């Protein structure tokens, strides 16, 4: 039976991962923002379905005529055709009923995005089958999803640390008081580990290995017990396989600079606010979201560095998608927050 009603979908479309929420059901899709394409034609493999996890699984097993493409770069649509084709597959996976209309979509966008970049995203979503598209700042969506008092008469601040960038915003009464974007994210931290291993041990490792090390052993604040781990790479001079021992303290020191830059960005956003708003933040604190917020010790590190209490959202990685989902299911209440 074909229904006339529309589904409400919320999409957090990031350079590394795409997370989709449906209505008030929570997350229904969480997959890499990637597609496996035929190099000569640019077409997605397997009749257009080789996207997300399937594409990622093919990454290290593809012949030379096949490549893994990423339709987003620095938070914006870099390949509109590929983005549309990928999103068409993702949206089809999330459909629960046959409807005469496509879904109503609320999609996150990074701070500082231009009208042209936003229009490109809307066009890609419509081309993928969305009947209507609303846009919301990723940082604001994360604040809503993390439970910050965005609509109340008190200031709230959120810092969403993603794979390639950090979005920071301060809100009050549903208005964005200030926002900013930093070109620092999880990949920046991974590169810092790569550079530290090269400098300390003259050993070359890849970003993928650095990411695994960061997620499993990285920390922003001293641990109760420091440990050492063995890393495998190639000698910086001979290129021969070699191993080295790196301590969790050395890893923490490697992460200090990019994390300190994020802390400085939060401080610079807060400082110009009116005294009464700054007073609100001194009580409310800063809400930390995004996958990098799962780094152990990140809240006390930022609290100590900024001088304002910080806390990590209960579901930091999914907060932006969950917040966009709240907006999508009650658009009348949140209409003023949409771009």
Short mmCIF file of C-alpha atoms in Angstrom, two decimals:
data_model
loop_
_atom_site.label_atom_id
_atom_site.label_comp_id
_atom_site.label_asym_id
_atom_site.label_seq_id
_atom_site.Cartn_x
_atom_site.Cartn_y
_atom_site.Cartn_z
CA UNK A 1 0.00 0.00 0.00
CA UNK A 2 1.32 3.45 -0.90
CA UNK A 3 1.06 6.00 1.91
CA UNK A 4 0.71 9.75 1.49
CA UNK A 5 2.63 10.57 4.69
CA UNK A 6 6.35 11.28 4.72
CA UNK A 7 9.09 9.82 6.85
CA UNK A 8 11.34 12.13 8.84
CA UNK A 9 15.04 11.40 8.49
CA UNK A 10 17.99 13.18 10.07
CA UNK A 11 21.38 12.93 8.39
CA UNK A 12 24.79 13.77 9.81
CA UNK A 13 26.83 13.59 6.62
CA UNK A 14 30.50 13.72 7.56
CA UNK A 15 33.70 13.24 5.54
CA UNK A 16 34.39 9.93 7.30
CA UNK A 17 30.98 8.58 8.33
CA UNK A 18 27.29 9.11 7.62
CA UNK A 19 24.82 8.62 10.47
CA UNK A 20 21.06 8.62 9.84
CA UNK A 21 18.24 8.73 12.41
CA UNK A 22 14.61 7.95 11.59
CA UNK A 23 11.87 9.73 13.51
CA UNK A 24 12.30 9.06 17.20
CA UNK A 25 13.77 5.58 16.63
CA UNK A 26 17.37 6.73 16.97
CA UNK A 27 20.22 5.67 14.70
CA UNK A 28 19.18 3.42 11.80
CA UNK A 29 22.30 3.75 9.64
CA UNK A 30 25.96 4.34 10.51
CA UNK A 31 28.32 3.75 7.60
CA UNK A 32 31.51 5.15 6.05
CA UNK A 33 30.99 8.04 3.63
CA UNK A 34 32.60 6.14 0.78
CA UNK A 35 31.91 4.42 -2.54
CA UNK A 36 33.83 1.87 -4.61
CA UNK A 37 33.99 3.14 -8.19
CA UNK A 38 35.29 1.99 -11.55
CA UNK A 39 38.27 4.26 -12.17
CA UNK A 40 37.67 4.61 -15.91
CA UNK A 41 33.98 5.53 -15.66
CA UNK A 42 33.51 6.83 -12.11
CA UNK A 43 30.49 4.56 -11.69
CA UNK A 44 29.80 2.84 -8.38
CA UNK A 45 30.42 -0.92 -8.48
CA UNK A 46 27.84 -3.70 -8.07
CA UNK A 47 25.11 -1.76 -9.87
CA UNK A 48 25.51 1.23 -7.61
CA UNK A 49 25.30 -0.50 -4.22
CA UNK A 50 29.03 -0.63 -3.34
CA UNK A 51 28.85 2.19 -0.81
CA UNK A 52 29.47 2.54 2.91
CA UNK A 53 30.81 -0.54 4.66
CA UNK A 54 30.89 -2.57 1.45
CA UNK A 55 33.11 0.05 -0.19
CA UNK A 56 35.34 0.21 2.89
CA UNK A 57 35.69 -3.58 2.89
CA UNK A 58 36.92 -3.41 -0.69
CA UNK A 59 39.51 -0.73 0.11
CA UNK A 60 42.47 -3.07 0.51
CA UNK A 61 41.22 -5.69 -1.94
CA UNK A 62 40.51 -3.68 -5.06
CA UNK A 63 42.25 -4.18 -8.41
CA UNK A 64 44.00 -1.23 -10.02
CA UNK A 65 40.95 -0.27 -12.10
CA UNK A 66 38.84 0.18 -8.96
CA UNK A 67 39.23 2.96 -6.41
CA UNK A 68 37.54 4.03 -3.19
CA UNK A 69 36.10 7.53 -3.53
CA UNK A 70 35.00 9.91 -0.80
CA UNK A 71 32.34 12.40 -1.98
CA UNK A 72 32.95 14.87 0.86
CA UNK A 73 36.07 16.91 1.63
CA UNK A 74 36.46 19.34 4.53
CA UNK A 75 32.77 19.04 5.30
CA UNK A 76 31.50 20.03 1.86
CA UNK A 77 30.29 18.11 -1.19
CA UNK A 78 33.34 17.56 -3.39
CA UNK A 79 31.65 15.21 -5.89
CA UNK A 80 27.92 16.02 -6.25
CA UNK A 81 27.14 13.11 -8.59
CA UNK A 82 28.84 10.55 -6.35
CA UNK A 83 27.29 12.06 -3.21
CA UNK A 84 23.81 11.84 -4.73
CA UNK A 85 24.30 8.22 -5.81
CA UNK A 86 25.68 7.21 -2.41
CA UNK A 87 22.87 8.96 -0.52
CA UNK A 88 20.27 7.32 -2.75
CA UNK A 89 21.51 3.95 -1.52
CA UNK A 90 21.64 5.08 2.10
CA UNK A 91 18.12 6.51 1.98
CA UNK A 92 16.78 3.33 0.42
CA UNK A 93 18.26 1.33 3.32
CA UNK A 94 16.38 3.55 5.79
CA UNK A 95 12.96 3.40 4.11
CA UNK A 96 10.40 1.44 6.13
CA UNK A 97 7.32 1.93 4.01
CA UNK A 98 6.26 2.76 0.51
CA UNK A 99 5.32 6.40 0.30
CA UNK A 100 4.05 8.60 -2.47
CA UNK A 101 6.49 11.25 -1.27
CA UNK A 102 10.16 11.00 -0.48
CA UNK A 103 11.33 11.57 3.10
CA UNK A 104 11.58 14.93 4.83
CA UNK A 105 15.28 15.31 5.62
CA UNK A 106 17.14 17.48 8.11
CA UNK A 107 20.85 17.47 7.34
CA UNK A 108 23.76 18.89 9.33
CA UNK A 109 26.25 21.36 7.85
CA UNK A 110 29.55 22.59 9.31
CA UNK A 111 30.09 26.06 10.70
CA UNK A 112 31.28 28.53 8.10
CA UNK A 113 29.67 26.72 5.18
CA UNK A 114 28.76 29.02 2.29
CA UNK A 115 25.40 29.39 0.56
CA UNK A 116 26.86 27.65 -2.50
CA UNK A 117 28.06 24.70 -0.40
CA UNK A 118 24.69 24.43 1.32
CA UNK A 119 22.87 24.56 -2.02
CA UNK A 120 25.08 21.74 -3.34
CA UNK A 121 24.16 19.59 -0.35
CA UNK A 122 20.43 20.30 -0.74
CA UNK A 123 20.64 19.44 -4.46
CA UNK A 124 22.40 16.15 -3.70
CA UNK A 125 19.77 15.20 -1.12
CA UNK A 126 16.89 16.07 -3.43
CA UNK A 127 18.53 14.13 -6.23
CA UNK A 128 18.83 11.17 -3.87
CA UNK A 129 15.07 11.18 -3.28
CA UNK A 130 14.38 13.61 -0.44
CA UNK A 131 11.09 15.51 -0.84
CA UNK A 132 12.29 18.42 1.28
CA UNK A 133 15.58 19.30 2.93
CA UNK A 134 16.23 21.38 6.04
CA UNK A 135 19.72 22.34 7.19
CA UNK A 136 21.07 22.78 10.69
CA UNK A 137 24.54 23.63 11.98
CA UNK A 138 26.29 20.43 13.08
CA UNK A 139 27.38 22.02 16.35
CA UNK A 140 23.82 23.12 17.18
CA UNK A 141 22.43 19.70 16.27
CA UNK A 142 25.05 18.11 18.53
CA UNK A 143 24.05 20.45 21.36
CA UNK A 144 20.40 19.42 20.99
CA UNK A 145 21.29 15.73 20.75
CA UNK A 146 23.55 16.05 23.79
CA UNK A 147 20.81 17.59 25.90
CA UNK A 148 22.10 21.18 26.07
CA UNK A 149 19.45 23.84 26.92
CA UNK A 150 19.47 25.34 23.42
CA UNK A 151 15.99 26.93 23.65
CA UNK A 152 16.30 28.18 27.22
CA UNK A 153 17.26 31.65 28.45
CA UNK A 154 20.75 30.51 29.36
CA UNK A 155 23.92 30.27 27.31
CA UNK A 156 25.08 26.86 26.13
CA UNK A 157 28.33 25.98 24.39
CA UNK A 158 29.13 22.87 22.39
CA UNK A 159 32.34 21.63 20.77
CA UNK A 160 31.86 18.91 18.14
CA UNK A 161 35.18 17.27 17.18
CA UNK A 162 34.84 15.27 13.98
CA UNK A 163 37.22 13.44 11.69
CA UNK A 164 38.58 16.47 9.81
CA UNK A 165 37.29 19.53 11.64
CA UNK A 166 35.89 20.93 14.86
CA UNK A 167 32.65 22.93 15.05
CA UNK A 168 32.09 25.18 18.07
CA UNK A 169 28.97 27.20 18.85
CA UNK A 170 27.37 29.15 21.69
CA UNK A 171 23.57 29.43 21.82
CA UNK A 172 20.85 31.12 23.87
CA UNK A 173 17.06 31.15 23.39
CA UNK A 174 17.39 29.20 20.17
CA UNK A 175 19.77 31.75 18.64
CA UNK A 176 23.38 31.12 17.67
CA UNK A 177 25.46 33.70 19.53
CA UNK A 178 28.77 32.71 17.96
CA UNK A 179 30.16 29.89 15.87
CA UNK A 180 33.47 28.87 14.41
CA UNK A 181 35.14 26.03 12.58
CA UNK A 182 38.67 24.74 13.15
CA UNK A 183 40.50 22.56 10.58
CA UNK A 184 41.42 20.11 13.33
CA UNK A 185 39.91 16.67 13.86
CA UNK A 186 40.65 13.02 14.40
CA UNK A 187 42.88 12.84 11.34
CA UNK A 188 44.91 15.75 12.70
CA UNK A 189 45.52 13.74 15.87
CA UNK A 190 46.43 10.68 13.79
CA UNK A 191 48.95 12.73 11.81
CA UNK A 192 50.43 14.00 15.08
CA UNK A 193 51.05 10.39 16.11
CA UNK A 194 52.61 9.60 12.72
CA UNK A 195 54.92 12.60 13.07
CA UNK A 196 55.87 11.75 16.66
CA UNK A 197 56.75 8.15 15.78
CA UNK A 198 58.86 9.38 12.88
CA UNK A 199 60.64 11.98 15.04
CA UNK A 200 61.23 9.74 18.08
CA UNK A 201 61.98 6.42 16.40
CA UNK A 202 62.68 7.24 12.73
CA UNK A 203 59.86 4.81 12.01
CA UNK A 204 57.17 5.27 9.38
CA UNK A 205 53.61 4.20 10.09
CA UNK A 206 50.37 4.89 8.23
CA UNK A 207 47.41 6.99 9.27
CA UNK A 208 45.23 3.89 9.60
CA UNK A 209 47.59 2.37 12.17
CA UNK A 210 47.89 5.72 13.95
CA UNK A 211 44.09 5.91 14.20
CA UNK A 212 43.95 2.44 15.76
CA UNK A 213 46.67 3.40 18.25
CA UNK A 214 44.87 6.65 19.15
CA UNK A 215 41.51 4.98 19.69
CA UNK A 216 42.90 2.08 21.74
CA UNK A 217 45.68 3.78 23.71
CA UNK A 218 45.41 7.55 23.28
CA UNK A 219 44.55 9.83 26.19
CA UNK A 220 44.39 13.56 26.79
CA UNK A 221 45.10 13.38 30.53
CA UNK A 222 47.58 11.25 32.52
CA UNK A 223 46.41 7.69 33.11
CA UNK A 224 46.54 5.95 36.47
CA UNK A 225 48.98 3.48 34.93
CA UNK A 226 51.19 4.23 31.94
CA UNK A 227 51.88 1.33 29.58
CA UNK A 228 53.96 0.67 26.47
CA UNK A 229 52.90 -0.85 23.18
CA UNK A 230 54.74 -2.27 20.22
CA UNK A 231 54.27 -0.56 16.89
CA UNK A 232 55.21 -1.95 13.49
CA UNK A 233 56.41 0.16 10.59
CA UNK A 234 59.24 0.70 8.13
CA UNK A 235 62.63 2.19 8.87
CA UNK A 236 62.82 5.84 7.87
CA UNK A 237 66.16 5.34 6.11
CA UNK A 238 66.30 1.76 4.81
CA UNK A 239 62.58 1.10 4.43
CA UNK A 240 62.99 -2.28 6.10
CA UNK A 241 60.30 -3.57 8.48
CA UNK A 242 61.00 -2.62 12.08
CA UNK A 243 59.26 -2.34 15.44
CA UNK A 244 59.50 0.12 18.31
CA UNK A 245 58.07 0.56 21.79
CA UNK A 246 56.03 3.70 22.46
CA UNK A 247 54.56 4.61 25.83
CA UNK A 248 51.10 6.01 26.49
CA UNK A 249 52.83 9.09 27.91
CA UNK A 250 54.56 9.67 24.55
CA UNK A 251 51.22 9.27 22.78
CA UNK A 252 49.61 11.77 25.13
CA UNK A 253 52.39 14.27 24.48
CA UNK A 254 51.89 13.85 20.71
CA UNK A 255 48.20 14.75 21.07
CA UNK A 256 48.75 17.81 23.27
CA UNK A 257 49.35 20.38 20.52
CA UNK A 258 46.21 19.76 18.38
CA UNK A 259 44.05 19.37 21.49
CA UNK A 260 45.45 22.62 22.89
CA UNK A 261 44.54 24.36 19.61
CA UNK A 262 40.94 23.16 19.99
CA UNK A 263 40.90 24.40 23.58
CA UNK A 264 42.18 27.78 22.40
CA UNK A 265 39.38 27.90 19.81
CA UNK A 266 36.75 27.29 22.51
CA UNK A 267 38.29 29.96 24.73
CA UNK A 268 38.39 32.50 21.89
CA UNK A 269 34.71 31.88 21.13
CA UNK A 270 33.67 32.30 24.77
CA UNK A 271 35.77 35.34 25.71
CA UNK A 272 33.85 38.02 23.70
CA UNK A 273 30.46 36.96 25.12
CA UNK A 274 28.61 39.26 27.50
CA UNK A 275 29.52 38.73 31.19
CA UNK A 276 26.11 37.26 32.09
CA UNK A 277 26.41 34.74 29.24
CA UNK A 278 29.94 33.85 30.25
CA UNK A 279 28.57 33.35 33.75
CA UNK A 280 26.04 30.87 32.37
CA UNK A 281 28.82 28.90 30.72
CA UNK A 282 30.84 28.89 33.93
CA UNK A 283 27.92 26.95 35.43
CA UNK A 284 26.66 24.99 32.42
CA UNK A 285 30.11 24.20 31.07
CA UNK A 286 31.01 23.09 27.56
CA UNK A 287 29.40 20.02 25.99
CA UNK A 288 31.88 17.86 24.05
CA UNK A 289 30.58 15.82 21.10
CA UNK A 290 31.98 14.00 18.08
CA UNK A 291 33.96 10.78 17.93
CA UNK A 292 37.18 12.35 19.20
CA UNK A 293 35.36 13.27 22.43
CA UNK A 294 35.60 9.58 23.34
CA UNK A 295 39.35 10.08 23.91
CA UNK A 296 39.95 9.26 27.59
CA UNK A 297 40.67 12.31 29.72
CA UNK A 298 39.54 14.87 27.14
CA UNK A 299 36.99 16.53 29.46
CA UNK A 300 39.42 17.17 32.35
CA UNK A 301 42.08 18.31 29.86
CA UNK A 302 39.77 20.93 28.34
CA UNK A 303 38.39 21.91 31.75
CA UNK A 304 41.89 22.57 33.04
CA UNK A 305 43.07 24.31 29.88
CA UNK A 306 40.02 26.54 29.34
CA UNK A 307 39.06 27.14 32.96
CA UNK A 308 35.43 26.17 32.32
CA UNK A 309 33.90 22.80 33.25
CA UNK A 310 33.56 20.43 30.30
CA UNK A 311 31.62 17.20 29.94
CA UNK A 312 31.24 14.58 27.24
CA UNK A 313 27.76 13.87 25.85
CA UNK A 314 26.30 10.45 26.62
CA UNK A 315 26.46 9.50 22.92
CA UNK A 316 29.03 11.96 21.56
CA UNK A 317 29.60 10.30 18.20
CA UNK A 318 25.87 10.19 17.38
CA UNK A 319 24.87 13.47 19.08
CA UNK A 320 24.59 15.57 15.89
CA UNK A 321 22.42 12.99 14.11
CA UNK A 322 20.24 12.53 17.20
CA UNK A 323 19.80 16.29 17.55
CA UNK A 324 18.88 16.65 13.89
CA UNK A 325 16.38 13.81 14.44
CA UNK A 326 14.74 15.72 17.30
CA UNK A 327 14.40 18.74 15.01
CA UNK A 328 13.05 16.65 12.11
CA UNK A 329 10.27 15.13 14.22
CA UNK A 330 9.13 18.46 15.70
CA UNK A 331 9.98 20.98 13.01
CA UNK A 332 7.43 23.55 14.20
CA UNK A 333 9.12 23.87 17.58
CA UNK A 334 12.61 24.06 16.10
CA UNK A 335 11.85 26.02 12.94
CA UNK A 336 13.86 29.03 14.09
CA UNK A 337 17.00 26.92 14.51
CA UNK A 338 17.06 25.78 10.86
CA UNK A 339 19.21 27.65 8.36
#
